[in-house]
Coordinates of C-alpha atoms in Angstrom, one line a residue:
X1 CA 305.5 212.9 14.1
X2 CA 306.4 209.2 14.3
X3 CA 306.6 206.7 17.1
X4 CA 309.3 204.0 17.3
X5 CA 308.2 200.5 18.3
X6 CA 308.8 200.3 22.1
X7 CA 310.4 196.9 21.7
X8 CA 313.3 198.4 19.7
X9 CA 314.5 201.1 22.1
X10 CA 316.0 199.5 25.2
X11 CA 319.3 201.0 26.1
X12 CA 321.8 201.4 29.0
X13 CA 322.0 204.7 30.8
X14 CA 325.3 205.2 32.6
X15 CA 326.5 208.0 34.9
X16 CA 328.5 210.8 33.3
X17 CA 331.4 212.2 35.4
X18 CA 332.8 215.5 34.3
X19 CA 331.7 214.7 30.7
X20 CA 333.0 211.1 30.7
X21 CA 330.7 208.1 30.8
X22 CA 331.3 205.8 33.8
X23 CA 330.0 202.3 34.4
X24 CA 328.4 201.0 37.6
X25 CA 327.4 197.6 38.9
X26 CA 324.3 199.1 40.5
X27 CA 321.8 198.4 37.7
X28 CA 318.0 198.9 37.8
X29 CA 315.7 198.1 34.9
X30 CA 313.3 200.9 33.9
X31 CA 310.0 199.5 32.9
X32 CA 307.5 201.5 30.8
X33 CA 303.8 201.7 31.2
X34 CA 303.5 199.0 28.6
X35 CA 305.3 196.5 30.9
X36 CA 308.5 196.3 28.8
X37 CA 312.1 197.2 29.8
X38 CA 313.1 200.5 28.3
X39 CA 316.6 200.9 29.8
X40 CA 319.0 199.5 32.3
X41 CA 319.9 202.5 34.5
X42 CA 323.3 202.3 36.2
X43 CA 323.2 204.2 39.6
X44 CA 326.0 206.1 41.2
X45 CA 326.8 205.0 44.8
X46 CA 326.8 207.7 47.5
X47 CA 330.6 207.5 48.1
X48 CA 331.3 207.9 44.4
X49 CA 329.0 210.9 44.3
X50 CA 330.8 212.6 47.2
X51 CA 334.2 212.2 45.5
X52 CA 332.8 213.3 42.2
X53 CA 331.3 216.5 43.7
X54 CA 334.7 217.4 45.1
X55 CA 336.2 217.0 41.6
X56 CA 333.4 219.1 40.1
X57 CA 334.1 221.9 42.6
X58 CA 337.9 221.8 41.9
X59 CA 337.4 222.1 38.2
X60 CA 334.5 224.6 38.2
X61 CA 335.7 227.8 36.5
X62 CA 332.5 229.8 36.2
X63 CA 332.9 230.3 32.5
X64 CA 329.5 230.3 30.7
X65 CA 329.3 228.4 27.4
X66 CA 328.7 230.8 24.4
X67 CA 325.1 231.2 23.5
X68 CA 325.8 229.9 20.0
X69 CA 327.1 226.7 21.5
X70 CA 324.0 226.2 23.6
X71 CA 321.7 227.0 20.6
X72 CA 323.6 224.4 18.6
X73 CA 323.1 221.9 21.4
X74 CA 319.4 222.5 21.3
X75 CA 319.3 221.7 17.6
X76 CA 321.3 218.5 18.1
X77 CA 319.0 217.5 21.0
X78 CA 315.9 217.9 18.9
X79 CA 317.0 216.8 15.5
X80 CA 320.1 214.5 15.5
X81 CA 321.0 210.9 16.4
X82 CA 323.0 211.1 19.6
X83 CA 324.8 208.1 21.1
X84 CA 322.9 205.9 18.7
X85 CA 319.5 207.3 19.7
X86 CA 317.3 209.1 17.2
X87 CA 314.9 211.9 18.3
X88 CA 312.0 209.5 17.6
X89 CA 313.6 206.8 19.9
X90 CA 314.2 209.4 22.6
X91 CA 310.6 210.8 22.5
X92 CA 309.2 207.3 22.5
X93 CA 311.3 206.2 25.5
X94 CA 310.2 209.3 27.5
X95 CA 306.5 208.8 26.6
X96 CA 306.4 205.1 27.6
X97 CA 308.5 205.6 30.7
X98 CA 306.7 208.7 32.1
X99 CA 303.3 207.7 30.8
X100 CA 302.8 210.6 28.5
X101 CA 300.9 210.8 25.2
X102 CA 303.5 211.0 22.5
X103 CA 302.3 214.5 21.5
X104 CA 303.2 215.8 24.9
X105 CA 306.6 214.2 24.8
X106 CA 307.3 215.8 21.4
X107 CA 306.1 219.2 22.7
X108 CA 308.5 218.9 25.7
X109 CA 311.4 218.1 23.4
X110 CA 310.7 221.2 21.3
X111 CA 310.3 223.3 24.5
X112 CA 313.8 222.5 25.7
X113 CA 315.1 223.2 22.2
X114 CA 313.5 226.6 22.4
X115 CA 315.1 227.3 25.8
X116 CA 318.6 226.6 24.5
X117 CA 318.0 228.6 21.4
X118 CA 316.6 231.6 23.2
X119 CA 319.0 231.6 26.2
X120 CA 320.5 235.1 25.6
X121 CA 317.1 236.8 25.6
X122 CA 315.9 234.8 28.6
X123 CA 318.9 235.8 30.6
X124 CA 318.5 239.4 29.7
X125 CA 314.9 239.2 30.8
X126 CA 315.4 237.4 34.1
X127 CA 318.7 238.7 35.4
X128 CA 319.3 242.4 36.2
X129 CA 321.8 244.2 34.2
X130 CA 324.7 246.2 35.6
X131 CA 323.9 249.5 37.3
X132 CA 326.3 252.4 37.6
X133 CA 326.3 255.4 39.9
X134 CA 328.9 257.9 40.9
X135 CA 332.0 256.0 41.9
X136 CA 330.5 252.5 41.8
X137 CA 329.2 249.7 39.6
X138 CA 326.9 246.9 40.7
X139 CA 326.6 243.7 38.7
X140 CA 324.5 240.6 39.2
X141 CA 326.7 237.6 39.0
X142 CA 326.4 233.9 39.7
X143 CA 326.1 233.2 43.4
X144 CA 328.2 230.1 43.2
X145 CA 330.0 227.6 41.0
X146 CA 328.2 224.3 41.4
X147 CA 324.5 223.7 40.8
X148 CA 322.7 220.5 41.7
X149 CA 319.5 219.5 40.0
X150 CA 317.6 216.6 41.6
X151 CA 314.3 215.2 40.2
X152 CA 312.5 212.6 42.2
X153 CA 309.9 211.0 39.9
X154 CA 310.6 213.1 36.8
X155 CA 307.4 212.5 34.8
X156 CA 308.1 215.4 32.5
X157 CA 311.2 216.7 30.6
X158 CA 310.4 220.4 31.2
X159 CA 312.1 220.8 34.6
X160 CA 315.5 220.2 33.0
X161 CA 315.3 223.8 31.7
X162 CA 316.3 225.0 35.1
X163 CA 319.8 223.4 35.1
X164 CA 320.2 224.6 31.5
X165 CA 319.7 228.1 32.7
X166 CA 322.2 227.6 35.5
X167 CA 324.7 226.2 33.0
X168 CA 324.3 229.3 30.8
X169 CA 325.6 231.5 33.6
X170 CA 328.7 229.4 34.1
X171 CA 327.6 227.0 36.8
X172 CA 329.0 223.4 36.7
X173 CA 326.1 221.0 36.8
X174 CA 325.6 217.9 38.9
X175 CA 322.2 216.2 38.4
X176 CA 320.3 213.2 39.5
X177 CA 317.8 212.6 36.7
X178 CA 314.2 211.7 37.4
X179 CA 313.4 208.0 38.1
X180 CA 310.8 207.9 35.3
X181 CA 312.7 210.1 32.8
X182 CA 316.5 209.7 32.9
X183 CA 316.5 209.9 29.1
X184 CA 316.1 213.7 28.8
X185 CA 319.0 214.6 31.0
X186 CA 321.2 212.0 29.4
X187 CA 320.4 213.2 25.9
X188 CA 320.9 216.9 26.8
X189 CA 324.3 216.0 28.2
X190 CA 325.2 214.2 25.0
X191 CA 324.0 217.2 22.9
X192 CA 325.8 219.8 25.0
X193 CA 329.1 217.8 24.8
X194 CA 328.8 217.4 21.1
X195 CA 328.2 221.1 20.7
X196 CA 331.4 221.9 22.5
X197 CA 330.4 222.5 26.2
X198 CA 333.4 221.6 28.3
X199 CA 333.0 218.2 30.0
X200 CA 333.9 219.4 33.5
X201 CA 330.7 221.4 33.5
X202 CA 328.4 218.3 33.1
X203 CA 327.9 215.5 35.6
X204 CA 325.0 213.1 35.6
X205 CA 324.5 210.7 38.5
X206 CA 321.5 208.4 38.5
X207 CA 320.9 206.9 42.0
X208 CA 319.0 206.8 45.2
X209 CA 317.5 209.6 47.2
X210 CA 320.2 209.6 49.9
X211 CA 322.9 210.2 47.3
X212 CA 320.8 212.8 45.5
X213 CA 320.1 214.8 48.7
X214 CA 323.8 214.8 49.4
X215 CA 324.2 216.7 46.1
X216 CA 321.6 219.2 47.1
X217 CA 323.3 219.7 50.5
X218 CA 326.8 220.2 49.2
X219 CA 326.2 222.3 46.1
X220 CA 326.2 226.1 46.1
X221 CA 322.7 226.3 44.6
X222 CA 320.2 223.6 43.8
X223 CA 316.8 222.7 42.5
X224 CA 314.8 219.9 44.0
X225 CA 311.7 218.3 42.5
X226 CA 309.6 215.8 44.4
X227 CA 306.7 215.0 46.7
X228 CA 306.1 217.1 49.7
X229 CA 307.6 214.5 52.0
X230 CA 310.9 214.6 50.0
X231 CA 311.1 218.4 49.7
X232 CA 309.8 219.6 53.0
X233 CA 313.2 219.5 54.8
X234 CA 314.6 221.9 52.2
X235 CA 311.8 224.5 52.1
X236 CA 313.6 226.9 54.5
X237 CA 316.9 226.7 52.6
X238 CA 317.1 229.8 50.5
X239 CA 319.9 228.2 48.4
X240 CA 317.4 225.5 47.2
X241 CA 314.6 226.1 44.7
X242 CA 312.0 223.6 46.0
X243 CA 309.4 222.2 43.7
X244 CA 306.9 220.1 45.7
X245 CA 303.1 219.9 45.4
X246 CA 301.7 223.1 43.9
X247 CA 298.2 223.0 45.3
X248 CA 297.3 225.5 42.6
X249 CA 293.8 227.0 42.9
X250 CA 291.2 228.8 40.9
X251 CA 288.5 231.2 42.2
X252 CA 285.3 231.8 40.2
X253 CA 282.4 233.9 41.3
X254 CA 279.9 232.9 38.6
X255 CA 278.7 229.9 36.8
X256 CA 281.3 229.2 34.0
X257 CA 280.4 230.0 30.4
X258 CA 281.9 228.2 27.5
X259 CA 285.1 230.2 27.4
X260 CA 285.5 229.6 31.2
X261 CA 284.9 225.9 30.8
X262 CA 287.6 225.6 28.1
X263 CA 290.0 227.4 30.4
X264 CA 289.1 225.4 33.5
X265 CA 289.4 222.1 31.6
X266 CA 292.9 223.0 30.3
X267 CA 294.0 224.4 33.7
X268 CA 293.2 221.0 35.3
X269 CA 294.4 218.7 32.5
X270 CA 297.2 220.7 30.7
X271 CA 300.0 218.3 29.7
X272 CA 298.0 215.5 31.2
X273 CA 297.5 217.2 34.5
X274 CA 301.0 216.3 35.7
X275 CA 302.2 219.9 36.2
X276 CA 302.3 221.4 39.7
X277 CA 300.7 224.5 38.3
X278 CA 297.7 222.6 37.1
X279 CA 294.6 223.5 39.1
X280 CA 293.7 221.0 41.9
X281 CA 291.1 223.2 43.7
X282 CA 288.3 225.2 42.3
X283 CA 286.7 227.6 44.8
X284 CA 283.3 229.0 43.9
X285 CA 280.6 231.3 45.2
X286 CA 278.1 229.2 43.3
X287 CA 276.8 225.7 44.1
X288 CA 280.0 223.5 44.1
X289 CA 278.0 220.5 42.9
X290 CA 276.6 222.4 39.9
X291 CA 280.0 223.8 38.9
X292 CA 281.6 220.3 39.4
X293 CA 278.9 218.6 37.2
X294 CA 279.5 221.0 34.3
X295 CA 283.2 220.7 34.6
X296 CA 283.1 216.9 34.8
X297 CA 281.1 216.7 31.6
X298 CA 283.7 218.8 29.8
X299 CA 286.7 216.8 31.1
X300 CA 285.1 213.5 30.3
X301 CA 285.3 214.4 26.7
X302 CA 289.1 214.3 26.7
X303 CA 290.3 211.3 24.6
X304 CA 291.9 208.4 26.6
X305 CA 294.3 207.0 24.0
X306 CA 297.4 204.9 24.4
X307 CA 300.9 206.4 24.1
X308 CA 301.2 206.4 20.3
X309 CA 297.7 207.9 19.7
X310 CA 298.2 211.5 18.5
X311 CA 294.8 212.4 19.8
X312 CA 295.5 211.2 23.4
X313 CA 295.5 213.9 26.0
X314 CA 295.7 212.0 29.3
X315 CA 298.4 210.3 31.4
X316 CA 299.0 206.6 31.5
X317 CA 300.1 204.1 34.1
X318 CA 301.3 200.5 34.1
X319 CA 298.9 197.6 34.7
X320 CA 300.7 196.9 38.0
X321 CA 299.6 200.3 39.3
X322 CA 296.0 200.1 38.2
X323 CA 294.4 198.6 41.2
X324 CA 296.3 200.9 43.6
X325 CA 295.3 203.9 41.6
X326 CA 291.6 202.9 41.6
X327 CA 291.7 202.4 45.4
X328 CA 293.4 205.8 45.9
X329 CA 290.8 207.6 43.8
X330 CA 287.8 205.8 45.4
X331 CA 289.3 206.6 48.9
X332 CA 289.7 210.3 48.1
X333 CA 286.0 210.4 47.0
X334 CA 284.7 209.1 50.3
X335 CA 282.5 211.7 51.9
X336 CA 282.4 213.8 48.7
X337 CA 280.4 213.7 45.5
X338 CA 282.1 212.1 42.6
X339 CA 280.9 213.7 39.4
X340 CA 283.2 211.8 37.0
X341 CA 283.4 208.0 37.8
X342 CA 279.7 207.4 37.1
X343 CA 280.3 208.9 33.6
X344 CA 282.9 206.2 33.0
X345 CA 280.8 203.3 34.0
X346 CA 282.3 203.1 37.4
X347 CA 285.9 202.8 36.4
X348 CA 288.2 205.9 36.1
X349 CA 290.8 203.8 34.2
X350 CA 290.9 202.7 30.5
X351 CA 292.9 199.6 29.6
X352 CA 294.7 199.5 26.3
X353 CA 296.0 196.6 24.2
X354 CA 299.6 197.1 25.3
X355 CA 298.5 196.7 28.9
X356 CA 298.9 200.4 29.8
X357 CA 296.0 202.2 31.4
X358 CA 294.8 205.8 30.9
X359 CA 293.8 207.7 34.1
X360 CA 290.7 209.8 33.3
X361 CA 290.0 213.1 35.0
X362 CA 288.3 213.0 38.5
X363 CA 286.1 215.9 39.6
X364 CA 284.8 215.8 43.2
X365 CA 282.7 218.4 45.1
X366 CA 282.2 219.2 48.7
X367 CA 280.3 221.8 50.7
X368 CA 283.1 221.8 53.3
X369 CA 286.0 224.0 52.3
X370 CA 288.1 222.5 55.1
X371 CA 287.6 218.9 54.0
X372 CA 291.0 217.1 54.0
X373 CA 290.7 216.1 50.4
X374 CA 290.6 219.8 49.3
X375 CA 294.2 220.6 48.2
X376 CA 295.1 217.0 47.3
X377 CA 297.4 217.0 44.2
X378 CA 297.9 213.9 42.1
X379 CA 300.0 213.3 38.9
X380 CA 296.9 213.1 36.7
X381 CA 293.8 215.4 36.4
X382 CA 292.2 215.6 39.8
X383 CA 290.2 218.5 41.2
X384 CA 287.9 219.3 44.1
X385 CA 285.3 222.0 43.8
X386 CA 284.6 223.6 47.1
X387 CA 282.6 226.7 48.4
X388 CA 284.1 230.1 48.9
X389 CA 282.9 233.6 49.5
X390 CA 284.5 237.1 49.6
X391 CA 284.3 237.2 53.3
X392 CA 286.7 234.3 53.5
X393 CA 289.5 236.5 52.2
X394 CA 292.7 234.6 51.6
X395 CA 292.0 231.9 54.3
X396 CA 291.5 229.1 51.8
X397 CA 293.8 230.6 49.1
X398 CA 297.1 230.1 50.9
X399 CA 299.8 227.6 50.0
X400 CA 299.3 228.0 46.2
X401 CA 301.9 227.9 43.5
X402 CA 299.5 229.5 41.2
X403 CA 296.2 231.3 42.2
X404 CA 293.9 232.3 39.4
X405 CA 290.9 234.6 39.7
X406 CA 287.9 234.4 37.3
X407 CA 286.0 237.0 39.2
X408 CA 284.5 240.5 39.1
X409 CA 287.5 242.9 38.8
X410 CA 286.2 245.7 41.0
X411 CA 285.0 243.4 43.8
X412 CA 288.2 241.4 43.7
X413 CA 290.7 244.3 43.7
X414 CA 291.2 244.4 47.5
X415 CA 291.5 240.6 47.6
X416 CA 294.1 240.6 44.8
X417 CA 296.3 242.9 46.9
X418 CA 296.1 240.7 49.9
X419 CA 296.7 237.6 47.8
X420 CA 299.8 239.1 46.2
X421 CA 301.1 240.1 49.7
X422 CA 300.6 236.6 51.1
X423 CA 304.0 234.8 51.3
X424 CA 302.6 231.3 50.7
X425 CA 301.0 232.3 47.3
X426 CA 303.8 232.3 44.7
X427 CA 301.9 233.6 41.6
X428 CA 298.6 235.4 41.0
X429 CA 296.8 235.3 37.7
X430 CA 293.8 237.5 36.8
X431 CA 291.5 236.3 34.1
X432 CA 292.0 233.5 31.6
X433 CA 295.8 233.7 31.8
X434 CA 297.3 230.2 31.7
X435 CA 299.9 229.5 34.4
X436 CA 301.1 226.4 32.6
X437 CA 302.3 228.3 29.5
X438 CA 305.5 230.4 29.2
X439 CA 305.0 234.2 29.3
X440 CA 307.8 235.5 27.1
X441 CA 308.0 239.0 28.6
X442 CA 307.5 238.2 32.3
X443 CA 310.8 237.8 34.2
X444 CA 311.3 234.7 36.4
X445 CA 312.3 236.4 39.7
X446 CA 312.5 233.1 41.5
X447 CA 315.3 232.0 39.2
X448 CA 317.1 235.3 39.6
X449 CA 316.9 235.1 43.4
X450 CA 318.4 231.6 43.3
X451 CA 321.2 231.9 40.8
X452 CA 322.6 235.4 40.9
X453 CA 323.5 238.0 43.6
X454 CA 324.7 241.6 43.4
X455 CA 328.4 242.4 43.5
X456 CA 329.5 246.0 44.0
X457 CA 332.8 247.7 43.0
X458 CA 333.3 251.0 44.7
X459 CA 336.0 253.4 43.5
X460 CA 337.2 254.4 40.1
X461 CA 335.2 252.3 37.7
X462 CA 336.2 252.4 34.0
X463 CA 334.3 249.5 32.4

């Protein structure tokens, strides 16, 4: 693994309209956490986006690219120079732009390569096969022709996998890349085109939120990633897969042992703590302060290195954001016990020679399970430990993307059934099962509900 010098990777990112690059006068510099310009991003005006979406719909034919083509694109994406950009330059750009340790950026690159290389098996796993009965045949087919993918901040490459899955079913893709990571979507488009995917299936439109939300509104199906404020208006729309704050929680009914601590630390700080399925609330039947103190000690050991440091495991921000981040963290700790900042000499940030700052983990505790800070989710490792007991039931467990139980199995069994039946809890994990890792044999029912629908043929069915 190598890292390019950040001074040698500045580039221009243009819109791509039905496979063809387009220029725009709307240019915004993208500055990395080291304070240097990484790219000039050309945005697509709202009126252009509207006309482009009409063209995309007119040309959409619903033909899925062959799996071999997608697998080849994955290899090109991860290993070849595309549009003058090497894999090393790409990963370095993402790391400095999104504030990721270089190791995490490389891992994300390989993750997308794996998705493209394994697309046939993933589709067989996630989407129901045809079912035949006397005189009829039911098939699960794409629910539309145009898929919009909109990332707000875009601090991780991984979410691009969702539009790749839609493309593999034959959707034509229109995307607004993340403001912090336009590099991944642009490179994926280049790889897919080079591998032979028809241009009319790929459109990339950097730009403002108003333009992007128009794409979500007018597409047949869409995925939207962003803050709760940005995604809230779309939560009731069943045609939109909304990815807002996760408020993922973990329940533990004993003092954590070493194995529990390893799992807890990773559940909070996996991939730098930027994932929405990273734990932001720990609910315990034990003394919250005692659990928080043990956890803070473990998390404080995570190395706070700069972007190129292969040992680094924590996210980074620009110097311009440092004071605001400190103020935010100190404000959230008001009225709670801060178990982390005193361990850092009073400063949760670490400054590096390139002017970037690492944000170290914050662990707070409270004896009030209803404190407004409980459930706060940030884009770096942040967790509140709060009290809980079995009599509370699911009251404090609701509104969770991922809910994990490290509890007595027999005592928890009735609660597990209630948690699984609670509509605001998306996923339930029992034991030290990591929500942040892929589970190869577990179907993604959310993706199936979004992208495909049953079509029935009744009568004489021969094939």
